[in-house]
mmCIF file of C-alpha atoms in Angstrom:
data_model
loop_
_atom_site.group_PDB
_atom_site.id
_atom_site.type_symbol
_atom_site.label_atom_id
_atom_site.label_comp_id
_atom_site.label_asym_id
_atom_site.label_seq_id
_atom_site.Cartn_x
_atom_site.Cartn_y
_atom_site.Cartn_z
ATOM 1 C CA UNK A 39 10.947 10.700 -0.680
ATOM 2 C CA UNK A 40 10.497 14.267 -1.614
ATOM 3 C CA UNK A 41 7.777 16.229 -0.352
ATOM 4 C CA UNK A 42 4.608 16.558 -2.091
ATOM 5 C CA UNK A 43 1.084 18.164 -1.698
ATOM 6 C CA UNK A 44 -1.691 16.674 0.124
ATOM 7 C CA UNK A 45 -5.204 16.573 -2.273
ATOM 8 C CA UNK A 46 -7.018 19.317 -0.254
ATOM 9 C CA UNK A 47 -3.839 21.312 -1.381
ATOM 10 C CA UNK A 48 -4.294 21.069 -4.786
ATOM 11 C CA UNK A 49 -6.230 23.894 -5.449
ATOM 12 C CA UNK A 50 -9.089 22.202 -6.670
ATOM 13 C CA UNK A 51 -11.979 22.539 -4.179
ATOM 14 C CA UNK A 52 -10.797 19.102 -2.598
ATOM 15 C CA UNK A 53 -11.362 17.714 0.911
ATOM 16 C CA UNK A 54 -11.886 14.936 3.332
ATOM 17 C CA UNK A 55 -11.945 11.501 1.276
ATOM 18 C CA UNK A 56 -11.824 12.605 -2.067
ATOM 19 C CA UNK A 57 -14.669 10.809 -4.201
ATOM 20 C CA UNK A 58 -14.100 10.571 -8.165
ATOM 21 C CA UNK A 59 -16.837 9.331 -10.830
ATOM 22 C CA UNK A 60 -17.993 9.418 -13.861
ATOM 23 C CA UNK A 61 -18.133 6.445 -16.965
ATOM 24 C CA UNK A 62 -15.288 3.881 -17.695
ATOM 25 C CA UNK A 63 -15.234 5.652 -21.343
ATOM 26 C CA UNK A 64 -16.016 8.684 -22.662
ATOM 27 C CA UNK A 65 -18.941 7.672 -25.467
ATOM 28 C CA UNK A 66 -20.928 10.436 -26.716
ATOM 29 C CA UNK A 67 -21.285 14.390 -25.530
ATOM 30 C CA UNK A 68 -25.613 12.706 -24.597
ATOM 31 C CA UNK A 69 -23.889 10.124 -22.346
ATOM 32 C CA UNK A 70 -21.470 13.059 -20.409
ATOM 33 C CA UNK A 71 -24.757 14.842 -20.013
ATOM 34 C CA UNK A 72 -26.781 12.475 -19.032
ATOM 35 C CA UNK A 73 -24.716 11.146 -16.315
ATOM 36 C CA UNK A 74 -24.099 14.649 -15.506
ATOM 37 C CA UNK A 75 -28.059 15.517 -15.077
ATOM 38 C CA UNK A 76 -28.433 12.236 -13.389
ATOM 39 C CA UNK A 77 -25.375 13.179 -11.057
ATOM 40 C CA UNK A 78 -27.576 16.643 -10.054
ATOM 41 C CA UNK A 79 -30.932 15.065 -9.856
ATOM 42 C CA UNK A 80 -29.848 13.065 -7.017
ATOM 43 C CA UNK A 81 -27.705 15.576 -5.223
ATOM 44 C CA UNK A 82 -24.560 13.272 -5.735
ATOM 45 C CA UNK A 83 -22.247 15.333 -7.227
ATOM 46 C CA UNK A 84 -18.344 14.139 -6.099
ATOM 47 C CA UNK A 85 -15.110 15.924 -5.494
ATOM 48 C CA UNK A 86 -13.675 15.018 -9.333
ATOM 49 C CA UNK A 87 -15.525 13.739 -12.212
ATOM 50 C CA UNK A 88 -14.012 10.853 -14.144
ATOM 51 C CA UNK A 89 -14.148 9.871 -18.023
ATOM 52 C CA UNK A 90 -11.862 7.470 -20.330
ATOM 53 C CA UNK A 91 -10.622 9.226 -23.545
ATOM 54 C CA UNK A 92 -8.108 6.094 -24.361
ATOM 55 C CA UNK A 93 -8.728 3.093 -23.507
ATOM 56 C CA UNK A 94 -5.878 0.571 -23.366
ATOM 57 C CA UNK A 95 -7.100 -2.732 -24.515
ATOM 58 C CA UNK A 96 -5.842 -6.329 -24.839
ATOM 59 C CA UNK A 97 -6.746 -7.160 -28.273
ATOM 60 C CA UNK A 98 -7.035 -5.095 -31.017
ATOM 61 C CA UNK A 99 -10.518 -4.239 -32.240
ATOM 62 C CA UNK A 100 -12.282 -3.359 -28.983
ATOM 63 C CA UNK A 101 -13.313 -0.022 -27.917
ATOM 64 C CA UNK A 102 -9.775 1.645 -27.633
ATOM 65 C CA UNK A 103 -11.919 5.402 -26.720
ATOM 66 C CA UNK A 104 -13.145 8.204 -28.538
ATOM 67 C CA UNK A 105 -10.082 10.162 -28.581
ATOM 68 C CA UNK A 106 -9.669 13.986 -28.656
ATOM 69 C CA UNK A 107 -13.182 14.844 -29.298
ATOM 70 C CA UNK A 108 -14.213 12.919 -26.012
ATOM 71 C CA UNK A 109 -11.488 15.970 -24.571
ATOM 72 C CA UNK A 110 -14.208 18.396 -25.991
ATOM 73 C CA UNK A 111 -17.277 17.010 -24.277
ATOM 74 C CA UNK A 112 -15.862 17.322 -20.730
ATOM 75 C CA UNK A 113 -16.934 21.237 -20.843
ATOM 76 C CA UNK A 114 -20.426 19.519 -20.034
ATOM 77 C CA UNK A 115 -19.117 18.318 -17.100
ATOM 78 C CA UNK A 116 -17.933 21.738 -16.018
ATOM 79 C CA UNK A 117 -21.482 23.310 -17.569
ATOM 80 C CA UNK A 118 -23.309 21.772 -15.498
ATOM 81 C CA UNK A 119 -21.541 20.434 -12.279
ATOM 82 C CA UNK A 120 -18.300 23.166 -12.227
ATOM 83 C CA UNK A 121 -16.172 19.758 -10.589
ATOM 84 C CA UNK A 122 -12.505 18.902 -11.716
ATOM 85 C CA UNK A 123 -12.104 16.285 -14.357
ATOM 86 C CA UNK A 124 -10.088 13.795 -14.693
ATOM 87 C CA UNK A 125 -9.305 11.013 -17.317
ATOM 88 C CA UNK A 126 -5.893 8.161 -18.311
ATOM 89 C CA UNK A 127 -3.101 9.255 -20.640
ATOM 90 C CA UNK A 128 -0.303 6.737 -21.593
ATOM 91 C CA UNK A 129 2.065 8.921 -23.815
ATOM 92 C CA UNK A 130 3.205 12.536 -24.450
ATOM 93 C CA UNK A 131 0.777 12.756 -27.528
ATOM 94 C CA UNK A 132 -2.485 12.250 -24.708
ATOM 95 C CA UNK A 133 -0.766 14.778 -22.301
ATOM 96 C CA UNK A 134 -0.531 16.927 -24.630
ATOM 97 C CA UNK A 135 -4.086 16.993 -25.662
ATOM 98 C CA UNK A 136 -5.144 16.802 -22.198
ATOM 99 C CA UNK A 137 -3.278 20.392 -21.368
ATOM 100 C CA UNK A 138 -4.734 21.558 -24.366
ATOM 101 C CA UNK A 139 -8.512 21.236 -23.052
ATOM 102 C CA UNK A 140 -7.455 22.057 -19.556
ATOM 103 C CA UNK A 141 -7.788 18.768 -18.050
ATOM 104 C CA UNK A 142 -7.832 19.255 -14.298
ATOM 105 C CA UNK A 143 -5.833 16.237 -13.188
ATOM 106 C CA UNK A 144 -3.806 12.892 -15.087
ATOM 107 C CA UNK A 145 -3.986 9.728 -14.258
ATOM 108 C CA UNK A 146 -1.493 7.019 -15.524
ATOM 109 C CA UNK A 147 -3.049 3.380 -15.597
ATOM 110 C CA UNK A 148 -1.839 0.174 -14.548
ATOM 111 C CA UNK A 149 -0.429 -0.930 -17.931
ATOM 112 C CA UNK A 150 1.388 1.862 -18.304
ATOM 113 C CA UNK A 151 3.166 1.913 -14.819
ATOM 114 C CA UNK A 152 4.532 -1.457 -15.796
ATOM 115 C CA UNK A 153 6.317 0.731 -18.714
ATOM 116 C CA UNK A 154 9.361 2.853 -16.598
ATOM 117 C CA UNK A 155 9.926 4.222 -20.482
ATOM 118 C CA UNK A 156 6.082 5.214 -21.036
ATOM 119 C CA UNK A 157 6.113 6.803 -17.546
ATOM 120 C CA UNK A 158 9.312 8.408 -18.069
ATOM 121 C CA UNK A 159 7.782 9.789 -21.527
ATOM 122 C CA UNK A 160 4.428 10.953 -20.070
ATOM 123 C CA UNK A 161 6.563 12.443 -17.353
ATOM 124 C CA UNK A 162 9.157 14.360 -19.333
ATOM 125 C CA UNK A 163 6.003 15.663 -21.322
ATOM 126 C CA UNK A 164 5.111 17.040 -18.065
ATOM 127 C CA UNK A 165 8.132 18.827 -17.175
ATOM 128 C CA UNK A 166 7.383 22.488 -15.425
ATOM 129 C CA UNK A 167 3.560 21.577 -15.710
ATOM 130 C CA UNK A 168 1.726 22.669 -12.694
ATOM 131 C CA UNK A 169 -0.839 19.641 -12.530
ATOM 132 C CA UNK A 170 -2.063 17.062 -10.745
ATOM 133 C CA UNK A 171 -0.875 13.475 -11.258
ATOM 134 C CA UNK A 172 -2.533 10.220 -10.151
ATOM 135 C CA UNK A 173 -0.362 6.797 -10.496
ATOM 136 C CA UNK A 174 -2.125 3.438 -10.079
ATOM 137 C CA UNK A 175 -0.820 0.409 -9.317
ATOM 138 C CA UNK A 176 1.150 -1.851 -11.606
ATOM 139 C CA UNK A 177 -0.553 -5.196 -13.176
ATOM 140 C CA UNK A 178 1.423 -7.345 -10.597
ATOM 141 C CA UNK A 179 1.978 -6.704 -6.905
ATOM 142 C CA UNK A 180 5.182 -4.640 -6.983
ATOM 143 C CA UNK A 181 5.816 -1.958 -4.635
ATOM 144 C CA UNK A 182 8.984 -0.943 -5.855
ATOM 145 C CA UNK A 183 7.643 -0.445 -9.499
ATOM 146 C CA UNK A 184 4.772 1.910 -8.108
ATOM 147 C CA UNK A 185 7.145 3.409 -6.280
ATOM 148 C CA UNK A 186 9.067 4.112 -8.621
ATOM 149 C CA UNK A 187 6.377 5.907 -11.448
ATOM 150 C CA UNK A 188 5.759 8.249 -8.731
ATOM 151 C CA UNK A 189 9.075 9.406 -8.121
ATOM 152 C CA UNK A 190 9.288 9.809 -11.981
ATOM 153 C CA UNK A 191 6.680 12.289 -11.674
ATOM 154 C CA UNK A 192 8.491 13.670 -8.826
ATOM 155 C CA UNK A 193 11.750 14.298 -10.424
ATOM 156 C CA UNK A 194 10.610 16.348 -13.169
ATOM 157 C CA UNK A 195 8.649 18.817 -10.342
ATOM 158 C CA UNK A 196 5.410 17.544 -9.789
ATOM 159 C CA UNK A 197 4.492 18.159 -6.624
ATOM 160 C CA UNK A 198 1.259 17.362 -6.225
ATOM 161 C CA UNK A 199 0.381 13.476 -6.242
ATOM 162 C CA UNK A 200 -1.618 10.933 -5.313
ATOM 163 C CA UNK A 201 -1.519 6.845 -6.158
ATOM 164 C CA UNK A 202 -4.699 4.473 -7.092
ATOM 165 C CA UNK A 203 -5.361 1.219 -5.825
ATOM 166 C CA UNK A 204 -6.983 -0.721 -8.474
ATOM 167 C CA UNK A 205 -6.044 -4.360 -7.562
ATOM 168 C CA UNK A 206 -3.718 -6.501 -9.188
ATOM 169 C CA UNK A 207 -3.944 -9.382 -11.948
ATOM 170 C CA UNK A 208 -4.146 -13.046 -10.185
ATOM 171 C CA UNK A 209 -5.583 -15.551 -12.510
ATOM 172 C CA UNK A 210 -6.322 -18.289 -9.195
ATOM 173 C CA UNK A 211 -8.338 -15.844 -7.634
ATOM 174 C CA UNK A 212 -11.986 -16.241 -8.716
ATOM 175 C CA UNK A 213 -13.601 -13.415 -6.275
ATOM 176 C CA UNK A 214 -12.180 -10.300 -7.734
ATOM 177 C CA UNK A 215 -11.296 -9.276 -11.183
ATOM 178 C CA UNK A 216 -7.823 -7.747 -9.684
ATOM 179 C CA UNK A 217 -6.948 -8.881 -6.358
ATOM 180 C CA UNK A 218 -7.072 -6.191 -3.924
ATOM 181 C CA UNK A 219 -3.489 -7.379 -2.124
ATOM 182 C CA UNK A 220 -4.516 -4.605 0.817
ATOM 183 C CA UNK A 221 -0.767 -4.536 2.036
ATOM 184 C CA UNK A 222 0.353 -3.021 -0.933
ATOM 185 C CA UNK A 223 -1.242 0.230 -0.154
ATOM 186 C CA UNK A 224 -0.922 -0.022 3.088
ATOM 187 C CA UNK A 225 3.476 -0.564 2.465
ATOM 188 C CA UNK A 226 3.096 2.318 -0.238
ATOM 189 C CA UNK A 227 1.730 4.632 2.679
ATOM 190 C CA UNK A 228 4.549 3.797 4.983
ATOM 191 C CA UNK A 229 6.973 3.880 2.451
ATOM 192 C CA UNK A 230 6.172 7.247 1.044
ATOM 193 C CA UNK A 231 5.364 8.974 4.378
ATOM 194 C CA UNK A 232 2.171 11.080 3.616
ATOM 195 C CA UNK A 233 1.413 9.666 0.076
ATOM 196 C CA UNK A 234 -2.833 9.641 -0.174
ATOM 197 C CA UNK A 235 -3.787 6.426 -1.711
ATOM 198 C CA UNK A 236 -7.371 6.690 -3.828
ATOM 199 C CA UNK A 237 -9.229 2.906 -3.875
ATOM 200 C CA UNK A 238 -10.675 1.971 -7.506
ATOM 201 C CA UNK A 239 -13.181 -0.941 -6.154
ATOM 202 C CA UNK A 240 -14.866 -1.178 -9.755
ATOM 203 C CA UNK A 241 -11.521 -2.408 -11.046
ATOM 204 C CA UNK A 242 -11.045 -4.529 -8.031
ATOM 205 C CA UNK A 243 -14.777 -6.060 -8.042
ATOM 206 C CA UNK A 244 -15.289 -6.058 -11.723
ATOM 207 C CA UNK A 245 -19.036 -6.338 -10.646
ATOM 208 C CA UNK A 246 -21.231 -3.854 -8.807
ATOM 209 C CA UNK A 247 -22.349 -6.815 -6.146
ATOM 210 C CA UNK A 248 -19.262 -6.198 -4.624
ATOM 211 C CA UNK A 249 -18.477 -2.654 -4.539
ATOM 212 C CA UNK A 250 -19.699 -1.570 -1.206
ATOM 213 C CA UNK A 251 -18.106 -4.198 0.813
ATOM 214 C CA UNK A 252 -14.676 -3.471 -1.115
ATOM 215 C CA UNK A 253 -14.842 -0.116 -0.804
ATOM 216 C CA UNK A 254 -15.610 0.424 2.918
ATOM 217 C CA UNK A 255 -12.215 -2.095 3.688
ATOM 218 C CA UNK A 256 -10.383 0.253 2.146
ATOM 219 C CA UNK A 257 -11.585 3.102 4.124
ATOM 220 C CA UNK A 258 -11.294 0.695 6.877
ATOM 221 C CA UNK A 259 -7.666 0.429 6.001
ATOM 222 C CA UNK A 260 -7.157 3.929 5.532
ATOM 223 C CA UNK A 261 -7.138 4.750 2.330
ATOM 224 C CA UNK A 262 -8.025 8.431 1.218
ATOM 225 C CA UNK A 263 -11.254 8.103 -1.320
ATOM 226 C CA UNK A 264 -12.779 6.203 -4.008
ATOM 227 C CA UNK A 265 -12.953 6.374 -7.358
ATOM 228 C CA UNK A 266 -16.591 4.659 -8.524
ATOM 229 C CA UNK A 267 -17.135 4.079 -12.164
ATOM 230 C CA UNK A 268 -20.352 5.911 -12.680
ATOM 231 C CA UNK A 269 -23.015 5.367 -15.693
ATOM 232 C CA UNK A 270 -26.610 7.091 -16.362
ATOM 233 C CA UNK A 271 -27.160 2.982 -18.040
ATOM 234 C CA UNK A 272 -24.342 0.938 -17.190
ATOM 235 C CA UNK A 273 -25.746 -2.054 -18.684
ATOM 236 C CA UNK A 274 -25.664 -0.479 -22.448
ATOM 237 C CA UNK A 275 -22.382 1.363 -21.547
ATOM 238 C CA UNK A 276 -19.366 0.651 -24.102
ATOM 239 C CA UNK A 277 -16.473 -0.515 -22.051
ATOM 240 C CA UNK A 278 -16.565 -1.946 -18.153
ATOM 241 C CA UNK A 279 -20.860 -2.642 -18.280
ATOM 242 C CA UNK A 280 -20.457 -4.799 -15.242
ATOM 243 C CA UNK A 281 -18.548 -2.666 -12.893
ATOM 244 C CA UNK A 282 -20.517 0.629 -13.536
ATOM 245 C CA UNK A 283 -23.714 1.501 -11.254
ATOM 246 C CA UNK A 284 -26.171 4.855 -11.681
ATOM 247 C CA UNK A 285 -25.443 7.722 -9.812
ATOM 248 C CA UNK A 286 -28.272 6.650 -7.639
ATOM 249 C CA UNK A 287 -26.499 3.309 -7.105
ATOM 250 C CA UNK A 288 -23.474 5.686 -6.458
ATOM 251 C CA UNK A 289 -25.155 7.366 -3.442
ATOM 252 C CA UNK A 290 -26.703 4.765 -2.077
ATOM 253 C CA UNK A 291 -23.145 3.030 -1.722
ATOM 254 C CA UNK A 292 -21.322 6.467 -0.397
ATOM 255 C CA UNK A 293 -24.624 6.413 2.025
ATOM 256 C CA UNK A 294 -23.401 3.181 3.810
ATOM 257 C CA UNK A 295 -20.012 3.535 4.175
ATOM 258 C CA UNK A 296 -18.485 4.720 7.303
ATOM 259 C CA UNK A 297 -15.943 6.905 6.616
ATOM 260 C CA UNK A 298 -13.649 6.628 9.048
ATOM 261 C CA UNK A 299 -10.594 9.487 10.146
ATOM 262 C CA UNK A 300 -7.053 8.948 10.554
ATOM 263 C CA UNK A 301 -5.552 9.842 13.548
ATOM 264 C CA UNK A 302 -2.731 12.589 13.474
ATOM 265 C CA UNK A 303 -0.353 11.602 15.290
ATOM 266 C CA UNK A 304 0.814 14.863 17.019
ATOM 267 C CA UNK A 305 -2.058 14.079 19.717
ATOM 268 C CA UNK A 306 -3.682 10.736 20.322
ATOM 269 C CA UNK A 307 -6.420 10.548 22.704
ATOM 270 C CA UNK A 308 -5.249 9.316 26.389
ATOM 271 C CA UNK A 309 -7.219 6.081 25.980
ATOM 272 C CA UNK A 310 -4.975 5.257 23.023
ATOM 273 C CA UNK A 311 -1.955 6.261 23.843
ATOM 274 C CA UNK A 312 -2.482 4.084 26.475
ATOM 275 C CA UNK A 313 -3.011 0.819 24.616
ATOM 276 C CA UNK A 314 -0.208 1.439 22.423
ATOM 277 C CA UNK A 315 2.177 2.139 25.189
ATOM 278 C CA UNK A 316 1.029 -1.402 26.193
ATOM 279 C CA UNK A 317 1.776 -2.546 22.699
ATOM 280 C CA UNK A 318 4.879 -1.251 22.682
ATOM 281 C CA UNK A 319 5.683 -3.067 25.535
ATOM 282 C CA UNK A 320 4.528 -6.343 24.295
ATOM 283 C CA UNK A 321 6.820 -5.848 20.878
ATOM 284 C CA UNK A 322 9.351 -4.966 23.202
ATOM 285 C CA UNK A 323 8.949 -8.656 24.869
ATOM 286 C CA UNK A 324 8.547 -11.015 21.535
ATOM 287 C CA UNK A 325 11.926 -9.137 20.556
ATOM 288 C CA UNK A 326 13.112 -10.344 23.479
ATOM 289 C CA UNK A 327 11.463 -14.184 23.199
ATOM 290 C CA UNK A 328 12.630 -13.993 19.124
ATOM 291 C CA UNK A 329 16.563 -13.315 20.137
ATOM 292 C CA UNK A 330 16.441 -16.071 22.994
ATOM 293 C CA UNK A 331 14.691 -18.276 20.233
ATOM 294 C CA UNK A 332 17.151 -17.618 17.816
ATOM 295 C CA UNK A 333 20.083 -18.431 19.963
ATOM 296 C CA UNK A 334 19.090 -21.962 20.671
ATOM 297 C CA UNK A 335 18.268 -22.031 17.109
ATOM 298 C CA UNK A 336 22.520 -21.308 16.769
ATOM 299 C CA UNK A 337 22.933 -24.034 19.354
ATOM 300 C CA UNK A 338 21.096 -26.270 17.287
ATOM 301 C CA UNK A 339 23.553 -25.057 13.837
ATOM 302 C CA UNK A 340 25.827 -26.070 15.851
ATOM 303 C CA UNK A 341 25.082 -29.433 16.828
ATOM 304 C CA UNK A 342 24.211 -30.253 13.270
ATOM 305 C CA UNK A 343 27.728 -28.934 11.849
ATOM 306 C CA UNK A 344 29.781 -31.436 14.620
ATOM 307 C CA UNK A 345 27.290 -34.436 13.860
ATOM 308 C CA UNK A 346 27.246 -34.089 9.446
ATOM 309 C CA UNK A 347 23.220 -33.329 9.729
ATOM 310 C CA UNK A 348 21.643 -31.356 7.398
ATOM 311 C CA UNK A 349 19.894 -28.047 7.866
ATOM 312 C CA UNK A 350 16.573 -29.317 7.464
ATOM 313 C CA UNK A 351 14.548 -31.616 8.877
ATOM 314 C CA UNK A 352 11.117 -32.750 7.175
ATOM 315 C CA UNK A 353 9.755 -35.091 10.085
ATOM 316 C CA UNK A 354 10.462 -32.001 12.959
ATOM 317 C CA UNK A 355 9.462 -29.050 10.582
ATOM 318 C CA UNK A 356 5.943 -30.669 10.041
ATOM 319 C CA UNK A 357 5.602 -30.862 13.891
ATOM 320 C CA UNK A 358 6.130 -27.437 14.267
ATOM 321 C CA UNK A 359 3.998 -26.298 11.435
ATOM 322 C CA UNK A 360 1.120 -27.911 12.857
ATOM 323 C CA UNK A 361 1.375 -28.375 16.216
ATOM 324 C CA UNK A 362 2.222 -24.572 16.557
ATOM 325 C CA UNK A 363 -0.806 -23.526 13.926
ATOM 326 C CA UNK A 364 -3.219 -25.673 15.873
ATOM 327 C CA UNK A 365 -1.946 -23.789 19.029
ATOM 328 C CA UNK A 366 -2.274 -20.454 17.700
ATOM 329 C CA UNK A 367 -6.008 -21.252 16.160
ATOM 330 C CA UNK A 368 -6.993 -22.367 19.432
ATOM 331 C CA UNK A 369 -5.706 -19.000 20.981
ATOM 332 C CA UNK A 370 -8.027 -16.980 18.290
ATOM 333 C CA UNK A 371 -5.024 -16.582 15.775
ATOM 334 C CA UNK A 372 -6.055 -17.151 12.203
ATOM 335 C CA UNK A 373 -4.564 -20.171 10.527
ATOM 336 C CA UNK A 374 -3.142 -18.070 7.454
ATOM 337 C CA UNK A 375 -1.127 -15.574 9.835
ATOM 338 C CA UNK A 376 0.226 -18.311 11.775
ATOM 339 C CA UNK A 377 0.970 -20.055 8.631
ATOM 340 C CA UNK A 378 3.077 -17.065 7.652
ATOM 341 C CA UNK A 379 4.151 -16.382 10.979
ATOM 342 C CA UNK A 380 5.740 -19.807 10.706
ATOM 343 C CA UNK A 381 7.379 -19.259 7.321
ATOM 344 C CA UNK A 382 9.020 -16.233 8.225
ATOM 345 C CA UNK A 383 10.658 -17.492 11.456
ATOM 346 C CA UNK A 384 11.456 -21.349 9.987
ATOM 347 C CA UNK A 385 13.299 -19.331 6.878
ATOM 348 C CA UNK A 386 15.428 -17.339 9.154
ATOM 349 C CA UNK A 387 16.524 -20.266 11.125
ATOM 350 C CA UNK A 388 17.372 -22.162 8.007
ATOM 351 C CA UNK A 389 19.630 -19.300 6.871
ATOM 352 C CA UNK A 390 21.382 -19.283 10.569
ATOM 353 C CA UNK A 391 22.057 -22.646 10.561
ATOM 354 C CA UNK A 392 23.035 -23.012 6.656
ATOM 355 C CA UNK A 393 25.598 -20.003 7.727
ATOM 356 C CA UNK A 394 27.187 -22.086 10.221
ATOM 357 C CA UNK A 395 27.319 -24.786 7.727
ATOM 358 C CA UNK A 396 29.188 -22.930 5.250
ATOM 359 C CA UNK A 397 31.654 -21.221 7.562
ATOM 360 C CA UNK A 398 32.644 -24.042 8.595
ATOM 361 C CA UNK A 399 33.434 -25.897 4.983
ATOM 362 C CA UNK A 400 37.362 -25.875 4.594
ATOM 363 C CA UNK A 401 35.985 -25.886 0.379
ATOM 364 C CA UNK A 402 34.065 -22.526 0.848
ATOM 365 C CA UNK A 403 36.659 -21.050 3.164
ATOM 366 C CA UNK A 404 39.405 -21.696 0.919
#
């Protein structure tokens, strides 16, 4: 991946976990100001202030956003709080507007990273711009699609980026209105070494019980700030009503969470270093156990090629599912990961063995 700037780097005033809010929508230049007053009055002003000016919607006929005008209003913003804004375009024709009133920093929203051609678009329209751009997270949990909307952005020079973790749609899962899937951030860090990762819990939530708990697990996980949608009434507001609290809500959330610090990795404490030597040592050991595994698992190919059995066996594959997952409960091991754990290693085996299977077919060698 090609290098980028960190968010403090950006020029903008920016540090530590960067907090962004302000309303789902953009309604009227009263509401900017209001929230912004409101924002003052209780000394909760964040790092980036946040407004819709388009609003993709699923049906026609709902509030789609003001538009350009809303573009106007935002000099309220820097009137009266002198913060970055920030708001969602989803073709050349909104980036272009958006440079035009000096928009601070882009974001491109979930429906539109599903869309390589509408990222492509926004990001051609962006070519030897010198701005910030923001990328969240497809509709559906895959990495290499938000992967590859950033590197997009990177190809045409954009060098300074960041990626939003708004959840993702899952219809069976009652408890959040997008399904915070924490791994995906969490593989999108390691995959694109040094990439910050904001968390959206209002999209995540969809309610504002929820928002505190949300948001400090992703600090917990190490994600890089929050973006809180942010209303002087959220009940009367035009788009998102149940998601959005008052900027007093707003700091009374930011004034629970413990933020925590990454560690850089040039100089662990002694303590640590410590325990992950001893970690290290442990992987080195289940390795070890997993290839000694693995080779009786051959053994047993084997034996099934020279007596005609088939690769699997219902009756000795449900005593290892749960005689193993009882074992590993009983040791403190959650029943989910050893679940998976299970999966993972049963799969492999299956391929060995079907390997041996088909090398051995005089039809499939022919």
């Amino acid at each position: 991946m090609q290098d980028h700037l960190q968010i403090k780097d950006w020029g903008l005033g920016l540090s530590g976990h960067t907090i962004i809010a302000g309303p789902c929508s953009a309604e009227t230049p009263e509401q900017i100001e209001k929230v912004c007053l409101d924002m003052k009055k209780e000394n909760m002003i964040p790092g980036m202030f946040r407004a819709g000016i388009w609003k993709p919607r699923t049906r026609p006929g709902s509030f789609e956003g003001i538009g350009e005008d809303g573009l106007k209003w935002m000099e309220i913003v820097r009137h009266h709080l002198n913060i970055p804004i920030t708001t969602e375009v989803g073709n050349a024709a909104h980036v272009e507007s958006a440079l035009k009133h000096k928009v601070d920093v882009l974001w491109v929203g979930a429906r539109t990273t599903v869309n390589p051609f509408a990222v492509q678009e926004i990001a051609d329209a962006l070519r030897g711009v010198d701005i910030p751009v923001m990328v969240k997270n497809p509709m559906n949990p895959d990495l290499q699609l938000w992967l590859g909307a950033l590197e997009r952005f990177s190809a045409v020079g954009i060098n300074k980026l960041a990626a939003i973790h708004r959840g993702f749609s899952d219809s069976y899962d009652k408890r959040f209105r997008n399904k915070p899937n924490w791994s995906m951030p969490i593989h999108l860090k390691r995959e694109w070494k040094g990439m910050e990762v904001i968390n959206d819990p209002s999209h995540i939530v969809g309610n504002r019980d929820g928002l505190l708990e949300t948001a400090q697990r992703a600090i917990n996980f190490g994600l890089d700030g929050l973006m809180i949608e942010t209303h002087h009434d959220p009940d009367n507001a035009w788009s998102d009503a149940k998601q959005q609290v008052t900027p007093a809500r707003l700091k009374a959330i930011l004034a629970q969470i413990d933020f925590r610090d990454t560690i850089g990795e040039e100089n662990p404490s002694e303590r640590l270093n410590d325990l992950r030597n001893a970690i290290d040592h442990l992987d080195d050991q289940l390795l070890d156990i997993l290839q000694e595994r693995f080779s009786l698992i051959d053994q047993v190919g084997a034996y099934k090629r020279e007596n005609h059995l088939t690769v699997f066996q219902s009756d000795r594959w449900k005593y290892v599912m749960e005689s193993r997952t009882k074992k590993g409960v009983d040791k403190n091991l959650s029943e989910k990961f050893m679940k998976e754990l299970l999966y993972c290693i049963h799969e492999e085996s299956v391929k060995r063995q079907e390997k041996q299977l088909r090398e051995a077919d005089p039809i499939r060698k022919a």
